[in-house]
PDB file of C-alpha atoms in Angstrom:
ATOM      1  CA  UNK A   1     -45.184  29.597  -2.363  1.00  0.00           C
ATOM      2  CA  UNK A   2     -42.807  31.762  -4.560  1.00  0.00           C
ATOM      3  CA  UNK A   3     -45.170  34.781  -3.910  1.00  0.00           C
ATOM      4  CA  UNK A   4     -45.955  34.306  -0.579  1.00  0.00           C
ATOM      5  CA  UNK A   5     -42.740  35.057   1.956  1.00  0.00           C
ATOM      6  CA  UNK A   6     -43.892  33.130   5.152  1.00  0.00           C
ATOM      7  CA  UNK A   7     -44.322  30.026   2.554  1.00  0.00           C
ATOM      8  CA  UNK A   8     -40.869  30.511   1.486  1.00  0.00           C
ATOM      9  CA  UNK A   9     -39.578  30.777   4.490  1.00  0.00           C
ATOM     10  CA  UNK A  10     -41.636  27.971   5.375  1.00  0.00           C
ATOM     11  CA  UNK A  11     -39.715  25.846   2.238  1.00  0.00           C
ATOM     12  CA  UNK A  12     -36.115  26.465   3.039  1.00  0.00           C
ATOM     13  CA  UNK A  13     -33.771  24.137   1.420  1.00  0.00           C
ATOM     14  CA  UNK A  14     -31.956  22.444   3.927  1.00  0.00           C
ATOM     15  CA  UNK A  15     -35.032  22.421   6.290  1.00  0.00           C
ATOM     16  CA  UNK A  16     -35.850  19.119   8.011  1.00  0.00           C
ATOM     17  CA  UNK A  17     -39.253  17.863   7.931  1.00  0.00           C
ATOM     18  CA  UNK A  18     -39.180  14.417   9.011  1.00  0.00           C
ATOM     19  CA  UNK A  19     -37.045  11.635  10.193  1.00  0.00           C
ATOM     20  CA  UNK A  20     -34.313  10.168   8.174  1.00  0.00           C
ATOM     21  CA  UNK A  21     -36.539   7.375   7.293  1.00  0.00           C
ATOM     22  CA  UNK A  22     -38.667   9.667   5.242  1.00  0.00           C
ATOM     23  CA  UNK A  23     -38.075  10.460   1.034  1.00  0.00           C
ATOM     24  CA  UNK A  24     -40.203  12.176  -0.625  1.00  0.00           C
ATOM     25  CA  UNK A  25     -39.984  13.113  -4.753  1.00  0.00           C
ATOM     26  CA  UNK A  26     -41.930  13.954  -8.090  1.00  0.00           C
ATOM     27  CA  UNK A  27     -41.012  11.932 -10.994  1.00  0.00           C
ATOM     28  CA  UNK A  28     -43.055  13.651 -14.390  1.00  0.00           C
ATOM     29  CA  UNK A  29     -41.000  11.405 -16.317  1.00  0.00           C
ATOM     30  CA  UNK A  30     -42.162   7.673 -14.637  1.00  0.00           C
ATOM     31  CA  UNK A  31     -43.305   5.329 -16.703  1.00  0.00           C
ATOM     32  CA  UNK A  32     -47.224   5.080 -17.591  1.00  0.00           C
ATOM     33  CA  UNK A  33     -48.775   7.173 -14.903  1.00  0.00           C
ATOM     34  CA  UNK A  34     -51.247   9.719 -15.195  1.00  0.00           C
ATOM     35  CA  UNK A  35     -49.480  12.588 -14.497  1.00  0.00           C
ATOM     36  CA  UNK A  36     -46.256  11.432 -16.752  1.00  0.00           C
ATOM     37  CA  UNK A  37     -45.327  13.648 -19.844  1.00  0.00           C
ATOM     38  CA  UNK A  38     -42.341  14.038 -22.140  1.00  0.00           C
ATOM     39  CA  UNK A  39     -42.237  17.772 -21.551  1.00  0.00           C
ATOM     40  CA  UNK A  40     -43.905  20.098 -19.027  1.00  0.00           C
ATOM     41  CA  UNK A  41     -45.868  23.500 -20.737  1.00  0.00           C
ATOM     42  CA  UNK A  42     -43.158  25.488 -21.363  1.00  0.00           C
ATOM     43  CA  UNK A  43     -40.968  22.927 -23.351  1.00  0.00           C
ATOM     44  CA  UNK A  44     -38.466  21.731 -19.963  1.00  0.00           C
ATOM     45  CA  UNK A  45     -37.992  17.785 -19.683  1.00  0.00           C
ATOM     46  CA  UNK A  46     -39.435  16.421 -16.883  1.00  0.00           C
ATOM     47  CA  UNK A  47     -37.397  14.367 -14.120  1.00  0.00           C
ATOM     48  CA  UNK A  48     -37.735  12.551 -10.999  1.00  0.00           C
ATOM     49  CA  UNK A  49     -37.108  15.308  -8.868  1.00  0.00           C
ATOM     50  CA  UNK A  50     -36.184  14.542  -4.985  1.00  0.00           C
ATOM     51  CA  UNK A  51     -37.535  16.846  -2.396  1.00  0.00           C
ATOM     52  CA  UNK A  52     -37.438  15.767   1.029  1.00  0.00           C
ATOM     53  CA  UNK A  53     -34.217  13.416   1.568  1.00  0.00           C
ATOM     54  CA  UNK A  54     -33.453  11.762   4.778  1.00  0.00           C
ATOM     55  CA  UNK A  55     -36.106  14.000   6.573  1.00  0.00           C
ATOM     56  CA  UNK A  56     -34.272  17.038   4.834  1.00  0.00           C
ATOM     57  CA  UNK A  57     -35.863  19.664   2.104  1.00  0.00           C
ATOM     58  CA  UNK A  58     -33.408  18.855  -0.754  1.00  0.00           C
ATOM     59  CA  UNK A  59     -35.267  20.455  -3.605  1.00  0.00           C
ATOM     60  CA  UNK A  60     -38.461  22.596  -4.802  1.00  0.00           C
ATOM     61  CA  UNK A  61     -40.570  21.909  -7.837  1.00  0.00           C
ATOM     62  CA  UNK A  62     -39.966  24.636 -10.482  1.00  0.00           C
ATOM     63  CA  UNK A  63     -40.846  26.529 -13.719  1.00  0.00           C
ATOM     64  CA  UNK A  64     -38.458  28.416 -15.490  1.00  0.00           C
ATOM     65  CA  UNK A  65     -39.614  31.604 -14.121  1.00  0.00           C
ATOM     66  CA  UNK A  66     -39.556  30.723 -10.372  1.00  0.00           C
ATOM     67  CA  UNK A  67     -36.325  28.712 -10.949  1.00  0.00           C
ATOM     68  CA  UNK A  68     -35.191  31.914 -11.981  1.00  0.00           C
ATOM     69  CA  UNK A  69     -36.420  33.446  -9.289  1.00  0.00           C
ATOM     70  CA  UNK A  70     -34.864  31.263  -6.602  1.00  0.00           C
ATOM     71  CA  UNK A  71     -31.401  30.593  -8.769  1.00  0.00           C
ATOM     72  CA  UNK A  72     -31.995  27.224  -9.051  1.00  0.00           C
ATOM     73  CA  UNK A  73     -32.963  24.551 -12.127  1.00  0.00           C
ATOM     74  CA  UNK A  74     -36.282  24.596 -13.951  1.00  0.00           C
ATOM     75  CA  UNK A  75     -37.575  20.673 -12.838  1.00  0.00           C
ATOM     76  CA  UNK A  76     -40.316  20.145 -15.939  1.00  0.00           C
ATOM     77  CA  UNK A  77     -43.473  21.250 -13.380  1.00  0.00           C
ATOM     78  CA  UNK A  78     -45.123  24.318 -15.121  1.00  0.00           C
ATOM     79  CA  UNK A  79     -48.770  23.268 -15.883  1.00  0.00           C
ATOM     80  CA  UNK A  80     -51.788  24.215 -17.509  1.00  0.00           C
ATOM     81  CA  UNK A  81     -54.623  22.677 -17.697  1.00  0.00           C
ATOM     82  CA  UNK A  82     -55.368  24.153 -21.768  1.00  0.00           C
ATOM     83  CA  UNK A  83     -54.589  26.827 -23.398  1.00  0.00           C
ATOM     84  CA  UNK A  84     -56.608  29.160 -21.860  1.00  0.00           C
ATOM     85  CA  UNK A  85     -54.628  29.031 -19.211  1.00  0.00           C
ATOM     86  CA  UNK A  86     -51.541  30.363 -17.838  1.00  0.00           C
ATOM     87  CA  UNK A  87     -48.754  27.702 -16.587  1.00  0.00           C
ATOM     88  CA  UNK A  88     -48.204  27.397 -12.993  1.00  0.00           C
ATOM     89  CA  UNK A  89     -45.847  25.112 -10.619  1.00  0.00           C
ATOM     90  CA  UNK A  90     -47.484  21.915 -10.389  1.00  0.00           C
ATOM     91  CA  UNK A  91     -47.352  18.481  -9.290  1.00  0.00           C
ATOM     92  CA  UNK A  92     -46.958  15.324 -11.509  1.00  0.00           C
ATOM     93  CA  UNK A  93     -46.423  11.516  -9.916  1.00  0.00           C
ATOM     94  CA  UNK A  94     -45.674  12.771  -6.595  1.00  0.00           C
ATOM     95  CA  UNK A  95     -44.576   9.558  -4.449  1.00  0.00           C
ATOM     96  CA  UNK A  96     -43.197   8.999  -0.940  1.00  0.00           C
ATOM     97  CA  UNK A  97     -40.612   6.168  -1.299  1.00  0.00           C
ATOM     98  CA  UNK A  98     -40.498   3.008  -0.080  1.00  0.00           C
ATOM     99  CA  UNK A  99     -38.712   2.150   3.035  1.00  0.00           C
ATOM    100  CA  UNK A 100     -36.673  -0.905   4.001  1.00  0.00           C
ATOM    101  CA  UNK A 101     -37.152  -4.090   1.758  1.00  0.00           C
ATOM    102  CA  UNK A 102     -39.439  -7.033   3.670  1.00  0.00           C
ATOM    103  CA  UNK A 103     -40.593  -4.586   6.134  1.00  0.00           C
ATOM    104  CA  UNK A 104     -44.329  -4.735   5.489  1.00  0.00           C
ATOM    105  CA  UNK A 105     -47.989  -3.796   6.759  1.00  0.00           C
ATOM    106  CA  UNK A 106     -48.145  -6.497   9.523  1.00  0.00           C
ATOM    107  CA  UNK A 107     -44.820  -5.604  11.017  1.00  0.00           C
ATOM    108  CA  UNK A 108     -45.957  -1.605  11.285  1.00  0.00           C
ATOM    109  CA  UNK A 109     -48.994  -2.635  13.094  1.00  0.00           C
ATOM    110  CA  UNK A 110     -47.893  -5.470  15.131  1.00  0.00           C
ATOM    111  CA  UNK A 111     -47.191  -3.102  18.094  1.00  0.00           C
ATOM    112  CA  UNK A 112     -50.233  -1.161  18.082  1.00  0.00           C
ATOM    113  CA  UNK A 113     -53.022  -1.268  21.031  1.00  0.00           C
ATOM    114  CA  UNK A 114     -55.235   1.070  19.101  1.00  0.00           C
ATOM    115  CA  UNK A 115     -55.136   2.984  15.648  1.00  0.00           C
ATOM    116  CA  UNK A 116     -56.479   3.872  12.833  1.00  0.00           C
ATOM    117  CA  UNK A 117     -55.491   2.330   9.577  1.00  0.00           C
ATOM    118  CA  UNK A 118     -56.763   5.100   6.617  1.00  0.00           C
ATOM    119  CA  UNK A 119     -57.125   3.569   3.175  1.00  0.00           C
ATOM    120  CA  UNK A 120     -56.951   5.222  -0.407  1.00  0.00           C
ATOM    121  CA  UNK A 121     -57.458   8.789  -1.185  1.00  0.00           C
ATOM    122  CA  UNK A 122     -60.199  11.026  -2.313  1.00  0.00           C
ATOM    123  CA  UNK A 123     -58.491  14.397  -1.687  1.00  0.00           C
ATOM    124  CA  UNK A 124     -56.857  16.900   0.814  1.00  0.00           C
ATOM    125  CA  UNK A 125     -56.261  20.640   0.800  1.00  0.00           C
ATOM    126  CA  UNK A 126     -52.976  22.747   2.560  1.00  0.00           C
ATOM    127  CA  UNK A 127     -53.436  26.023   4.044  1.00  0.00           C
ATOM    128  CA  UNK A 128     -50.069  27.256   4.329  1.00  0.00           C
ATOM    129  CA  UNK A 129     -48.755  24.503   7.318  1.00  0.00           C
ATOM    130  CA  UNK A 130     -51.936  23.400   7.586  1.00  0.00           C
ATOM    131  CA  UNK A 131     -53.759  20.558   5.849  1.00  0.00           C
ATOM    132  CA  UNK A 132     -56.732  17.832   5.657  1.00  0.00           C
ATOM    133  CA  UNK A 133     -56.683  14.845   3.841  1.00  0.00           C
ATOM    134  CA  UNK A 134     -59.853  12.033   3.344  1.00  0.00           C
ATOM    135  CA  UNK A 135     -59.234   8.675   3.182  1.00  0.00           C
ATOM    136  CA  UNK A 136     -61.601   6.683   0.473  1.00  0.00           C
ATOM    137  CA  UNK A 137     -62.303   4.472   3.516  1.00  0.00           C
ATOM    138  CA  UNK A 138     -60.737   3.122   7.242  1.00  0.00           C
ATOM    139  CA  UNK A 139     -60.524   0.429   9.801  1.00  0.00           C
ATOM    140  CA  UNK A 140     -59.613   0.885  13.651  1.00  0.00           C
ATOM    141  CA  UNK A 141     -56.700  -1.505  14.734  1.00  0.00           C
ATOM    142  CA  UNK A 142     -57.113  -3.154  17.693  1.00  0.00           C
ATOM    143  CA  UNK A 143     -54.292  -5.182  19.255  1.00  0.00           C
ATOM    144  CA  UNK A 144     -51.894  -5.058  16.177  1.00  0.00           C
ATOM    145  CA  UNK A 145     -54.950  -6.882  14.030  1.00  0.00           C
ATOM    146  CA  UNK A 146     -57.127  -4.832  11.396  1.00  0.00           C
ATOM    147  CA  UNK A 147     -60.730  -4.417  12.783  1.00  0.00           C
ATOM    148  CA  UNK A 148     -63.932  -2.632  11.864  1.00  0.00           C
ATOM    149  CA  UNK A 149     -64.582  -0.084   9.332  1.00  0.00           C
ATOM    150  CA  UNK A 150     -64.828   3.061   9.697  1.00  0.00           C
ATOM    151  CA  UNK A 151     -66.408   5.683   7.568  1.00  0.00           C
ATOM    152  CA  UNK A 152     -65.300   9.196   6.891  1.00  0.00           C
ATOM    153  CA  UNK A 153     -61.843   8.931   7.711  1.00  0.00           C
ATOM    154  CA  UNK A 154     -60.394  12.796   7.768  1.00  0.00           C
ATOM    155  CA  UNK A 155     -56.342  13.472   8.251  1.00  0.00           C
ATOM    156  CA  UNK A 156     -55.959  17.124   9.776  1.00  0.00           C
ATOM    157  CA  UNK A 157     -53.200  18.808  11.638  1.00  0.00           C
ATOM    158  CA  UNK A 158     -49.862  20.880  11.080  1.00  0.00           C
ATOM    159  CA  UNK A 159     -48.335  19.416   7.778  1.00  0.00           C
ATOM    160  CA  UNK A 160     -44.668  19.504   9.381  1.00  0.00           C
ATOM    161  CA  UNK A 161     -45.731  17.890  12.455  1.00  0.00           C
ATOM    162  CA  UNK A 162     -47.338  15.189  11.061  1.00  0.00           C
ATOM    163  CA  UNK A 163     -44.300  14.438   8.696  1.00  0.00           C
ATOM    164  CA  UNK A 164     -41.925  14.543  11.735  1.00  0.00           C
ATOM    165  CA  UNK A 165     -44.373  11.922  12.936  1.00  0.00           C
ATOM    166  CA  UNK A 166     -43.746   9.729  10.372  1.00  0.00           C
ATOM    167  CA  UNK A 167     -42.096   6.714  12.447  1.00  0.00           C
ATOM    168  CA  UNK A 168     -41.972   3.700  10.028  1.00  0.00           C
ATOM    169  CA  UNK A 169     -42.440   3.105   6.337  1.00  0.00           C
ATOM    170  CA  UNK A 170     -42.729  -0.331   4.922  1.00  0.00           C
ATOM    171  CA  UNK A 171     -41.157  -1.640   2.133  1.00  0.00           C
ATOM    172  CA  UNK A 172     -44.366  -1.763  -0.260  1.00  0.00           C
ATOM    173  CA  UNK A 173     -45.167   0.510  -2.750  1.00  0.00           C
ATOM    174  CA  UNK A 174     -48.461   1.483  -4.712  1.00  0.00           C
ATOM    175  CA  UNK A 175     -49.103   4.610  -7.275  1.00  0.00           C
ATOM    176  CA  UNK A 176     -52.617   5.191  -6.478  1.00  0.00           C
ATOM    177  CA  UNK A 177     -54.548   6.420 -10.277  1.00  0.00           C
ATOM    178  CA  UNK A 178     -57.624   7.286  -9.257  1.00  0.00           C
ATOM    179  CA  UNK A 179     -59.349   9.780 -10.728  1.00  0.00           C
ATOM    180  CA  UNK A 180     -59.708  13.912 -10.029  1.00  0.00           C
ATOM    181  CA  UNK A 181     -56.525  15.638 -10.209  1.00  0.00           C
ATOM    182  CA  UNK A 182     -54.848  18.501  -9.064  1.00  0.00           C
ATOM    183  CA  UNK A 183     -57.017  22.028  -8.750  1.00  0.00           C
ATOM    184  CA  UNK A 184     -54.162  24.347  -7.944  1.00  0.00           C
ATOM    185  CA  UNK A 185     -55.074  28.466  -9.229  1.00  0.00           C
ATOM    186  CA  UNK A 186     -58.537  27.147 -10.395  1.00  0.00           C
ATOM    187  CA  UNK A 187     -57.189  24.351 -13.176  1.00  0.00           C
ATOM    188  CA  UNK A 188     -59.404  21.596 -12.175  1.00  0.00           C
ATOM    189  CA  UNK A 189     -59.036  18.776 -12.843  1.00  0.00           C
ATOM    190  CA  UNK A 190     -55.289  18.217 -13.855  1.00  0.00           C
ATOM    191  CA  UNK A 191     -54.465  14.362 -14.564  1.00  0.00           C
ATOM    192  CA  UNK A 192     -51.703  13.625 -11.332  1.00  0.00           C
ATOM    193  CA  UNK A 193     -50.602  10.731  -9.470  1.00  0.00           C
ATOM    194  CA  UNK A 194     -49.384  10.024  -5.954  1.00  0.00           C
ATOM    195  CA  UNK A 195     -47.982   7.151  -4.629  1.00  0.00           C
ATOM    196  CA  UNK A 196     -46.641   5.411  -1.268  1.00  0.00           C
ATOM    197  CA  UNK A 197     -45.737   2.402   0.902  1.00  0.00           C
ATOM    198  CA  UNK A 198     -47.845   1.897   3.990  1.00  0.00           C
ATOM    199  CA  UNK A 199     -46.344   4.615   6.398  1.00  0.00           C
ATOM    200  CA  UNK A 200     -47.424   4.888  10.527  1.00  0.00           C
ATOM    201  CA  UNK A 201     -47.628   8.047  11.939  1.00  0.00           C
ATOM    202  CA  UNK A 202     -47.092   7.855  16.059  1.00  0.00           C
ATOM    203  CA  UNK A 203     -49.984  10.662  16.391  1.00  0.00           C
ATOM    204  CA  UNK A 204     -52.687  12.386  14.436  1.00  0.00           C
ATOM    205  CA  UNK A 205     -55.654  14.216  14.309  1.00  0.00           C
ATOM    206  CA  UNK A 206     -58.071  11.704  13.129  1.00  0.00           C
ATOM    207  CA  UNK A 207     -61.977  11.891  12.650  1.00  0.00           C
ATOM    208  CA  UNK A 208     -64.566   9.188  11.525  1.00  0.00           C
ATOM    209  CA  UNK A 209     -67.446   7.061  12.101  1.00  0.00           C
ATOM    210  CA  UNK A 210     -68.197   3.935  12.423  1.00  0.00           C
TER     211      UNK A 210
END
């Protein structure tokens, strides 16, 4: 991003990318997770670091030479993945928060005629504002009730669209450990984590099979 103007401009503080109900953060410093450490590659603490607030960019994940940079703090995100390499801003336990307390799966899917519900992760790429993302596995929802499986469950679209889209979060929460890991500049595979509630997105780009 820090290199590439149109993906700064694209990451303006102070942007907003979703509805209020959406918060969004990186926490290096949670407990037991495997993308939790003390310190990041060049020595800085890590912290749970907020970034989307409300629906609003609030902050940007840092080392201390793109903190620099930007005049802002270093956040504890500059990552190699050994010594051969060269730290680079990265991602730790990168989470979207949970939303109200007792709202939960049923009551986000009470409502809807026909869906998709998309389970688990087993990757996604970003092209600038574009992205993909593949569910581990999926069911259709028919008539507010989870249905049939479906198979090869792909997430595409416009990144900021799709957040903007995001209508209701529940109030569950799960840090999903699986394992991969981040392959940002070639460092494959870095031990991360991302975690979520059960969130519905009003429309998306969705393929699959049954």
């Amino acid at each position: 991003m820090y290199e590439n103007p149109q993906a700064r401009e694209m990451m303006t503080l102070g942007r907003r990318f979703g509805k209020p109900v959406l918060n969004v953060g990186d926490n290096g410093a949670a407990s037991g997770l495997r993308g939790t450490l003390p310190y990041d590659d060049e020595g800085t603490p890590t912290q749970d670091t907020p970034l989307i607030k409300e629906g609003i960019l609030v902050g940007r994940l840092h080392s201390r030479e793109t903190a620099a940079t930007l005049g802002e703090r270093p956040t504890g995100n500059a990552r190699a993945i050994s010594f051969r390499h060269m730290p680079i801003v990265r991602m730790t336990n990168t989470y979207i928060a949970p939303g109200k307390k007792g709202v939960g799966f049923n009551d986000l899917i009470g409502d809807i005629k026909l869906g998709v519900y998309a389970c688990g992760a087993f990757g996604g790429q970003t092209m600038l504002e574009n992205f993909s993302f593949t569910a581990a596995y999926g069911h259709m929802i028919r008539d507010g009730k989870v249905a049939e499986l479906v198979k090869d469950v792909v997430l595409a679209g416009n990144l900021f669209q799709t957040l903007d889209r995001i209508e209701h979060i529940a109030g569950d929460f799960t840090w999903n450990q699986m394992g991969g890991g981040c392959g940002k500049g070639g460092q494959f595979p870095l031990p991360v984590t991302e975690g979520a509630p059960h969130v519905r997105i009003e429309e998306a780009l969705i393929g699959g099979d049954v």
